[in-house]
XYZ file of C-alpha atoms in Angstrom:
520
model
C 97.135 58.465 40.520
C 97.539 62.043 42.059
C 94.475 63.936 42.378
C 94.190 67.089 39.567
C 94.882 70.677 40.232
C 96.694 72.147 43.457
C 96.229 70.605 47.156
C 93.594 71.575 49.096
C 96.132 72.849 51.751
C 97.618 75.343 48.907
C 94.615 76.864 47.701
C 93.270 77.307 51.234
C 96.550 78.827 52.322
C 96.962 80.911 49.290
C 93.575 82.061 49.945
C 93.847 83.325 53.276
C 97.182 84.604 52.281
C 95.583 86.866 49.408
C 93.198 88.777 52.398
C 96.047 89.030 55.221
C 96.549 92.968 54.699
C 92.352 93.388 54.649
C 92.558 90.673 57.955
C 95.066 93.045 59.889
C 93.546 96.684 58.519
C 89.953 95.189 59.939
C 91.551 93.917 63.318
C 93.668 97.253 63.974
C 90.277 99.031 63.535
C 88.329 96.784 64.999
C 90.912 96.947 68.413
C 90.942 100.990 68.444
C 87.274 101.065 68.225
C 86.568 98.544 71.275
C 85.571 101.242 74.307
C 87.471 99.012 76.213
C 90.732 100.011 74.696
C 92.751 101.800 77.422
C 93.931 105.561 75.855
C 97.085 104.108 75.229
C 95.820 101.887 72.690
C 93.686 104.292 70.563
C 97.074 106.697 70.641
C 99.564 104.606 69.776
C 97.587 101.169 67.827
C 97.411 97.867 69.224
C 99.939 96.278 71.461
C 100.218 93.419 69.744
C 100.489 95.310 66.333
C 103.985 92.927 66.308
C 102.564 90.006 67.196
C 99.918 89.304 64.948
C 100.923 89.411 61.336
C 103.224 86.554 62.120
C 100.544 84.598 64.412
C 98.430 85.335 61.046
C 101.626 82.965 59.553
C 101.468 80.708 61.750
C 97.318 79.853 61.681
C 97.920 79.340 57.595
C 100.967 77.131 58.912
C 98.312 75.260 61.022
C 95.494 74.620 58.902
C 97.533 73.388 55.739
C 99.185 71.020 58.645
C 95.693 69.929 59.416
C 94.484 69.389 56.612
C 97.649 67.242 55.289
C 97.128 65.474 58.976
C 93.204 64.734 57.802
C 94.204 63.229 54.384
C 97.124 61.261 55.786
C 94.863 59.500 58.105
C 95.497 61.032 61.485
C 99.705 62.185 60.862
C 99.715 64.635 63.060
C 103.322 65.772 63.857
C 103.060 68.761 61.643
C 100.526 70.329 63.527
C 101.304 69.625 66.717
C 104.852 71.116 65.629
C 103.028 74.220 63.721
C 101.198 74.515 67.857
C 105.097 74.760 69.152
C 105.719 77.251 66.682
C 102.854 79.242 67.962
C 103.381 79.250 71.520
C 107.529 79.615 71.062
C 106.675 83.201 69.289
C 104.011 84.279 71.236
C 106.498 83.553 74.160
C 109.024 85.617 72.120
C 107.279 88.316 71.065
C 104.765 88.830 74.423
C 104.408 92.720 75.225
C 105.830 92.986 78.717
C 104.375 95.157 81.304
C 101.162 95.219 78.844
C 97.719 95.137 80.663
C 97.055 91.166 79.940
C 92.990 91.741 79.597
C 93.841 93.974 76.508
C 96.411 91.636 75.180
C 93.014 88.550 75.116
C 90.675 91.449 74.067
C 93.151 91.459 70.911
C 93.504 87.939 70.099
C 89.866 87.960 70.515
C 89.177 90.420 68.180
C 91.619 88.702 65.914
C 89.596 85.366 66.004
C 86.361 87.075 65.553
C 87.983 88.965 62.186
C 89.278 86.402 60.889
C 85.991 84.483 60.975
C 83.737 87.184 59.143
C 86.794 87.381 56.595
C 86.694 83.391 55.664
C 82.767 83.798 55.418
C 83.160 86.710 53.374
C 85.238 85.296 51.201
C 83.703 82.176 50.833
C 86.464 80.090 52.522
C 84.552 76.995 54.194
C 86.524 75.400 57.182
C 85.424 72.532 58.428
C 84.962 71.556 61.691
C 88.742 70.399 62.048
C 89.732 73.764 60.544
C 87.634 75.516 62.903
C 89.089 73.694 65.540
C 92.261 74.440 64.397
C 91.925 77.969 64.342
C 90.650 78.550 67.828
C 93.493 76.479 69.011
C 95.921 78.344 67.712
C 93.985 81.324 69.127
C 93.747 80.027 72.161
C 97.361 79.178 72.157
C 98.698 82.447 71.690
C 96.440 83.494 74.070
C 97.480 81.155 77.016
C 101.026 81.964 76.096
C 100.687 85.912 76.211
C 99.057 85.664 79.241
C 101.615 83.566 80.973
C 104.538 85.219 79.583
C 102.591 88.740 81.129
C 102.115 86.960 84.362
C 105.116 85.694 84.735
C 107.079 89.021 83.909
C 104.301 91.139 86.288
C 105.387 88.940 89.041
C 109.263 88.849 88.341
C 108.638 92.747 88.734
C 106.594 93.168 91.409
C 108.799 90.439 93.377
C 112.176 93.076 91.822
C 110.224 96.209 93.515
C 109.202 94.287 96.935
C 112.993 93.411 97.346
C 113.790 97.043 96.785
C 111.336 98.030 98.723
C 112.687 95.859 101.541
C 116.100 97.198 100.734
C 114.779 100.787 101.145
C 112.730 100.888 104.176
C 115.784 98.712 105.872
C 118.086 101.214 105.004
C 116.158 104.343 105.857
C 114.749 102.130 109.336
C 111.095 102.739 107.694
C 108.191 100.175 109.284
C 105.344 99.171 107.131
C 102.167 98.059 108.349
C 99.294 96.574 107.116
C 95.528 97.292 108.900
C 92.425 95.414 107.918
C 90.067 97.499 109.144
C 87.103 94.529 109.112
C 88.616 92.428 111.530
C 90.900 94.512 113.208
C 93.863 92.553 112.359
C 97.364 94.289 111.825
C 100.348 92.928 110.365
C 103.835 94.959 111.247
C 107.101 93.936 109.980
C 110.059 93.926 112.236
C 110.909 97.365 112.481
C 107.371 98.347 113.298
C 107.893 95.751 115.931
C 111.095 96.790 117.189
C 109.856 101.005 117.537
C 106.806 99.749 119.073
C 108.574 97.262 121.567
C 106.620 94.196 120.901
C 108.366 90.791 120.246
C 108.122 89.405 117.258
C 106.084 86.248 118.221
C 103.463 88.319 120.063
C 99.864 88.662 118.100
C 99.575 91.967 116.832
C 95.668 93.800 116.503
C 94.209 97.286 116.679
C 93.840 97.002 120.614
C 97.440 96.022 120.975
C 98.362 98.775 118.497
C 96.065 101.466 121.148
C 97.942 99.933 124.264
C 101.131 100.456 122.597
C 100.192 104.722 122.742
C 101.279 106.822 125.106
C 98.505 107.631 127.147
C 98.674 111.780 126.472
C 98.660 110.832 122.762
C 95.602 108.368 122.318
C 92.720 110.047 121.291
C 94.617 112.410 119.299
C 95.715 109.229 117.614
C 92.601 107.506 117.751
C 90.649 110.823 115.991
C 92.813 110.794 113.635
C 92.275 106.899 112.174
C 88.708 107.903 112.662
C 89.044 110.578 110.000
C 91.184 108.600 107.616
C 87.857 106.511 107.681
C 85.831 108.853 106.243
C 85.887 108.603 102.491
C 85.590 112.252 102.102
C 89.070 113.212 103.897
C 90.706 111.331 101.503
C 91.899 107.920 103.575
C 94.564 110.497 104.298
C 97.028 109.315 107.417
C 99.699 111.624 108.967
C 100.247 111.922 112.797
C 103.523 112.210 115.132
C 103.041 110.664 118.434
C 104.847 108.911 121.492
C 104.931 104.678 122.047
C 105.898 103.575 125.224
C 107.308 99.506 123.898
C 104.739 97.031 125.260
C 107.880 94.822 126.645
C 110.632 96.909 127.099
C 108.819 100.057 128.230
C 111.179 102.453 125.976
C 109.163 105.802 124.925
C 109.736 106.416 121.411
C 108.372 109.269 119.206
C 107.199 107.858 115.951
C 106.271 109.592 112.495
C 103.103 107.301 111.025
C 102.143 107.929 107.524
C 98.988 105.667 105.583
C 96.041 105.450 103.467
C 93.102 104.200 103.570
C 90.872 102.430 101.038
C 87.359 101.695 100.407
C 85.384 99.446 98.501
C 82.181 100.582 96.433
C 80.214 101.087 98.800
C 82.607 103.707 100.107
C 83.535 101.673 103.516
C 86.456 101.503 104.940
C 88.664 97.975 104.028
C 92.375 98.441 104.100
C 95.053 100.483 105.710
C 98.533 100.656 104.900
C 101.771 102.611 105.811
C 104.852 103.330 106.795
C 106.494 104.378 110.764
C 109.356 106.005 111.123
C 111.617 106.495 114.728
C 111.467 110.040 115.317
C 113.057 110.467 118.576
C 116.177 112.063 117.746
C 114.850 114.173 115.672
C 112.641 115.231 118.490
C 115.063 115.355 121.468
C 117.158 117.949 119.460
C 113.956 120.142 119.074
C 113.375 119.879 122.545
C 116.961 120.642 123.447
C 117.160 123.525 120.815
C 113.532 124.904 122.416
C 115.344 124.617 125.957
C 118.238 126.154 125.044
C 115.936 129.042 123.444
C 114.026 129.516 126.540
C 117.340 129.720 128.805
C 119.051 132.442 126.596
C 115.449 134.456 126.532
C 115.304 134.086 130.266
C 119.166 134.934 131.454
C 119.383 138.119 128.774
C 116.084 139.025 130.053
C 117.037 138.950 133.809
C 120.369 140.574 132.529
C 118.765 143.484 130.951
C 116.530 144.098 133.942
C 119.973 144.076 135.878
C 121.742 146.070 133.929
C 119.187 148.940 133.527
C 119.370 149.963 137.105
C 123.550 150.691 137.007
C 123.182 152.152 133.223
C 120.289 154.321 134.635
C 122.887 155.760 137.063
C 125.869 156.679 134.199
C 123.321 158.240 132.038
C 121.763 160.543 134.885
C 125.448 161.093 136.335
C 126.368 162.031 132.176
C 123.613 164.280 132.363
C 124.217 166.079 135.328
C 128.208 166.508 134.405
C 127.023 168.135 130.834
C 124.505 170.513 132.549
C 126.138 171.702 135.779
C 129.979 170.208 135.599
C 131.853 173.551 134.265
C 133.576 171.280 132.476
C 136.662 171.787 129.588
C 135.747 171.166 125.642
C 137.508 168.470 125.939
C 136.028 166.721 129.509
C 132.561 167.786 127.716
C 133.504 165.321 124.636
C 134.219 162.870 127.157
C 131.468 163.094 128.992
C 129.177 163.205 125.442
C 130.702 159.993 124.821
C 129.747 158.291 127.818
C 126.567 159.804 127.581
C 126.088 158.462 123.866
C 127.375 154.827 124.811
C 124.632 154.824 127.252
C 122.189 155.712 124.958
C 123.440 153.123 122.719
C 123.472 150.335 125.752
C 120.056 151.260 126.728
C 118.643 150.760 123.417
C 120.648 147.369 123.170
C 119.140 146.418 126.394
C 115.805 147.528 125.410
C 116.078 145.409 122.115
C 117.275 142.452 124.501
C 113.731 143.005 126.579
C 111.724 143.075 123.765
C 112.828 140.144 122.223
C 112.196 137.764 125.664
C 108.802 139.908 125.897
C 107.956 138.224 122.171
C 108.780 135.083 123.217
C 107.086 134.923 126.507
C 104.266 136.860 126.365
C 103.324 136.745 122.218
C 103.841 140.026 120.754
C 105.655 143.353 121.882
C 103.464 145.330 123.929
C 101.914 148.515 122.389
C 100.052 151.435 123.356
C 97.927 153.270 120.110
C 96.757 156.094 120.312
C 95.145 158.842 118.190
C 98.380 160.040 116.294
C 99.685 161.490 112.684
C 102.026 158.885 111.144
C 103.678 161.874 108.795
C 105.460 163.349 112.206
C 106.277 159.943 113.776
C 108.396 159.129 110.947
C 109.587 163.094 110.645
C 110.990 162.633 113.744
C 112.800 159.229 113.742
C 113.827 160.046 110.145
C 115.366 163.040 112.070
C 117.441 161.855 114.174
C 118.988 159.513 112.743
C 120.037 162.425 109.780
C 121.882 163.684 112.487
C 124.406 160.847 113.495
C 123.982 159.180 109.565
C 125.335 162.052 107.794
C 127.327 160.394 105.308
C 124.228 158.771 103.652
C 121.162 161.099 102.283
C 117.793 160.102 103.854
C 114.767 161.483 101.804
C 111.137 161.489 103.468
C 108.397 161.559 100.488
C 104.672 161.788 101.835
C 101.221 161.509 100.276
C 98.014 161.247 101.951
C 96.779 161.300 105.174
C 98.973 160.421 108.118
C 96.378 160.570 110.616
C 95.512 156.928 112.552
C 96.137 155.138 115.995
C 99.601 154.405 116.366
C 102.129 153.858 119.859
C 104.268 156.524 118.649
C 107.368 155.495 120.422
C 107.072 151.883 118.837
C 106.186 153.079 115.084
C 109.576 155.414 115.817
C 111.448 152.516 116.772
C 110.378 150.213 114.084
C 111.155 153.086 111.134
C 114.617 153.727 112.959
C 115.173 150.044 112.805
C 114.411 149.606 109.170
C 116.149 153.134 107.954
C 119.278 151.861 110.212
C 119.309 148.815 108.339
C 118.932 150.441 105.064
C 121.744 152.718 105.436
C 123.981 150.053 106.837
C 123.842 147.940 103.304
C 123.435 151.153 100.748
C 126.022 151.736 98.229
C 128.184 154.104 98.620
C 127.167 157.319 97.456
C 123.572 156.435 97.201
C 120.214 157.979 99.327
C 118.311 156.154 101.075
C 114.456 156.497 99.885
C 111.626 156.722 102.642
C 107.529 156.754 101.059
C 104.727 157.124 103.326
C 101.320 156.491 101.370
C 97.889 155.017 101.758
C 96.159 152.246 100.599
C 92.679 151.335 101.426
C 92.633 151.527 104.824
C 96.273 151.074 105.668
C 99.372 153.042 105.326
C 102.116 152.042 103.476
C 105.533 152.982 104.710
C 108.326 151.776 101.909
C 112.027 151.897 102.939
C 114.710 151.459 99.697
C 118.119 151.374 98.966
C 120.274 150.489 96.101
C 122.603 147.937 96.969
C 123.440 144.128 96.576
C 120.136 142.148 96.674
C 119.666 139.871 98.882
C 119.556 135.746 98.280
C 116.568 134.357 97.922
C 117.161 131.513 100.660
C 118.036 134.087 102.843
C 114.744 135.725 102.627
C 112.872 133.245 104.424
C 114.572 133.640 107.721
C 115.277 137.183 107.506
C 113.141 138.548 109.904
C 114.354 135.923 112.549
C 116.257 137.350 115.421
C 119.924 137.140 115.452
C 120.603 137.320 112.131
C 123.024 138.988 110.296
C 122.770 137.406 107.038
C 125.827 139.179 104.783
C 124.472 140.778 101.749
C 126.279 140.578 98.562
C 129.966 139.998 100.084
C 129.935 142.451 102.685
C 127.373 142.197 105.944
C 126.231 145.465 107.898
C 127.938 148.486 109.178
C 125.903 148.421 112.169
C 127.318 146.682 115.172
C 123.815 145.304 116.561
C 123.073 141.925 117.167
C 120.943 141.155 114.689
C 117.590 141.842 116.199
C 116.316 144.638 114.576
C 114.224 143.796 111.385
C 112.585 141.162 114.289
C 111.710 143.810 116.194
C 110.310 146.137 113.428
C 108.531 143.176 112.018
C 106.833 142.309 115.904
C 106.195 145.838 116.353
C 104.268 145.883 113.004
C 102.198 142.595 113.910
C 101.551 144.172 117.278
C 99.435 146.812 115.383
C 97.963 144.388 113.385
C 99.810 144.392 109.849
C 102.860 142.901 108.465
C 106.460 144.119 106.764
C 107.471 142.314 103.375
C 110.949 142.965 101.492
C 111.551 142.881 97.738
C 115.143 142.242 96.767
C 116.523 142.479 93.009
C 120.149 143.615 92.241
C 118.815 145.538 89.212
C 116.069 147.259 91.239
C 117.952 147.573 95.205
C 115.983 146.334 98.237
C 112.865 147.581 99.132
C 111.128 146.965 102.987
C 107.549 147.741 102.833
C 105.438 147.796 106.574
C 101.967 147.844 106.499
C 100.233 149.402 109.065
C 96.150 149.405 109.630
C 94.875 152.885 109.913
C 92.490 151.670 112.290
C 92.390 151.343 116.209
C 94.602 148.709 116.635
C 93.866 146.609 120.476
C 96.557 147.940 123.205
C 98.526 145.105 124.397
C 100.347 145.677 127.484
């Protein structure tokens, strides 16, 4: 005869059923109020908020199984099949890319709430029932964390392959120093820029050997730093290898880290090398190819100074003493005015290989008033610029140590350039004022503004960037913003340019009031 009332396994199951929601509300809190939880948990709830009402399922699932197992005298299919049904969700439903500590830190609060919740209210599992329930614990558990493990590795083995992929396609080494014993491990490309075979041993002493001499304590200081906590493990250096077996120089780019344990020592090293000599052969045939231009226009312009010399005195003399016709005189005014405009070319042409060879332009200060210097370039160049305005607005004092001729040179230079890009029918403003203990002198004209990549290289000689869609008026070779920016360095201050097409271009030089050092 049956016994009276419901089974055992009902009531028990319809018992834990009745506290699920209080069960899940007290794990959820319990989870977010762990100081273990990572921020990511106390913002956005558990990570196995999915996960656990239906493991909660499956535990009731378990227990009525063993307790129908217990009365049946040891029938045990049931539960071992309510176990499959565990593990075959939790293999499901595992977070991937979660942190698998926090994922057991969950379950584990789970168990533990689940516990207080039978004793409070006044569920009593036996031992089988305990037993139970930390198996099926337990089993979700083992499951999460191999389902994690197994995903982690599926995607760190994904990003190794691309990483492969990458650094074979860009021709990127990576190396690997362990900075205890001294061993490195290079992959093939590290191998191949270094020149070593790839059955040959590789350590820090081969790595040294492998340096060009000229490079090696250069090289050697600067793994030293990267040991020191303090600079960061930071690794960046460009140097020469001269291949241990095929005796090829190389220039290589290296880039690392290194890392430290707790103690703040010195453990690991990695990073990448990349073949650099190319890269560096053009910069030594483009620094060449500099240096030859500098040196032929500077021998020309010495050449050509002499013969020019001779037309401008023979110019001179023809205007003064020639009785010459209106018309030979305009001749002769011509040539003398092309000369002019040839020796200042020429001059431009010396200053430039001066800059390059010997630093700066040379300059001579001397006790001056800034006011006139400008007065007078300003001047003169009213006098062949007619069809553009130039206003001269001064405030202040004027008075400082200046080389008048190059302060003349640099204004001219920068009003030139001014007038060349103006609009049409627009002045060109000139402002001489102090500040502190420099004077200001500002040079502005309305006209298209120039690009902002173009603003970098602007005071680079030889250019003749185009502004808006039309480039200069001038005919010079693009060297004269270089030269009125050297000129301005040579007494010690600087020229910076402000360029809106709502405002027009302003060129602002900044030269120190003080006694700047002569450089001859």
């Amino acid at each position: 005869m049956d016994d009276a009332g419901p089974p055992v396994e009902t009531s028990l199951a319809a018992r834990l059923r009745s506290c699920k929601r209080d069960v899940l509300e007290r794990w959820a809190r319990r989870v977010l109020d762990d100081p273990r939880a990572v921020a990511a948990q106390r913002k956005g709830g558990p990570v196995l908020v999915d996960e656990v009402p239906r493991l909660f399922e499956d535990l009731i699932e378990a227990l009525a199984a063993s307790r129908r197992a217990e009365l049946r005298a040891g029938e045990d299919a049931a539960l071992q099949s309510a176990y499959e049904r565990v593990e075959d969700h939790a293999r499901l439903h595992a977070v991937q890319g979660c942190c698998i500590a926090a994922a057991l830190r969950e379950l584990s609060h789970l168990r533990a709430v689940l516990i207080e919740e039978c004793a409070a209210q006044g569920i009593s599992l036996g031992v089988r029932e305990a037993q139970v329930l930390h198996a099926v614990v337990d089993a979700s558990m083992w499951t999460n964390a191999l389902e994690i493990e197994t995903a982690t590795r599926a995607a760190l083995e994904d990003s190794a392959a691309r990483l492969r992929l990458a650094t074979q396609a860009g021709g990127v080494g990576v190396w690997d120093y362990d900075t205890v014993t001294g061993k490195l491990r290079w992959d093939d490309r590290c191998r191949q820029v270094s020149g070593v075979d790839p059955e040959t041993d590789v350590d820090y002493e081969l790595f040294i050997s492998a340096i060009h001499p000229d490079d090696r304590v250069r090289v050697q200081d600067a793994v030293l730093r990267s040991q020191d906590p303090e600079s960061g493990g930071e690794y960046s250096i460009e140097y020469r290898l001269v291949g241990l077996c095929d005796r090829i120089e190389r220039w290589v780019c290296v880039q690392g880290r290194a890392f430290f344990d707790a103690a703040g020592r010195s453990v690991r090293m990695i990073g990448t090398v990349i073949d650099i000599s190319d890269r560096k052969r053009a910069e030594a045939e483009r620094l060449e190819e500099l240096a030859f231009r500098d040196r032929f226009l500077g021998a020309l312009s010495h050449y050509l100074r002499t013969p020019l010399t001779s037309v401008t005195l023979a110019a001179s003399v023809l205007m003064h003493h020639g009785n010459l016709t209106p018309r030979q005189a305009r001749s002769v005014e011509r040539i003398a005015a092309s000369a002019r405009r040839m020796a200042r070319t020429i001059e431009d042409l010396l200053d430039v290989t001066r800059s390059r060879f010997g630093g700066s332009i040379p300059i001579a200060p001397s006790p001056g008033n800034l006011h006139l210097i400008c007065k007078g370039a300003i001047d003169e160049l009213r006098a062949v610029q007619a069809e553009v305005p130039i206003r001269l607005d001064v405030h202040g004092s004027g008075a400082g140590q200046w080389d008048p001729e190059r302060v003349a040179q640099m204004v001219t230079n920068l009003v030139q350039n001014a007038v060349d890009y103006a609009d049409p029918g627009s002045a060109v403003e000139v402002a001489i004022r102090a500040r502190g203990e420099d004077v200001l002198i500002e040079v502005h004209n309305d006209g298209p503004a120039i690009a902002p990549e173009l603003l970098e290289t602007l005071f680079d000689p030889w250019q003749q960037a185009p502004v808006g869609e039309r480039t200069s008026r001038g005919r010079g070779l693009g060297l004269g913003l270089f030269i009125a920016h050297e000129i301005a360095k040579a007494h010690g201050g600087a020229i910076e340019v402000e360029s809106k097409a709502e405002r027009g271009t302003t060129f602002t030089a900044r030269l120190p009031r003080g006694v700047a050092e002569a450089r001859c």
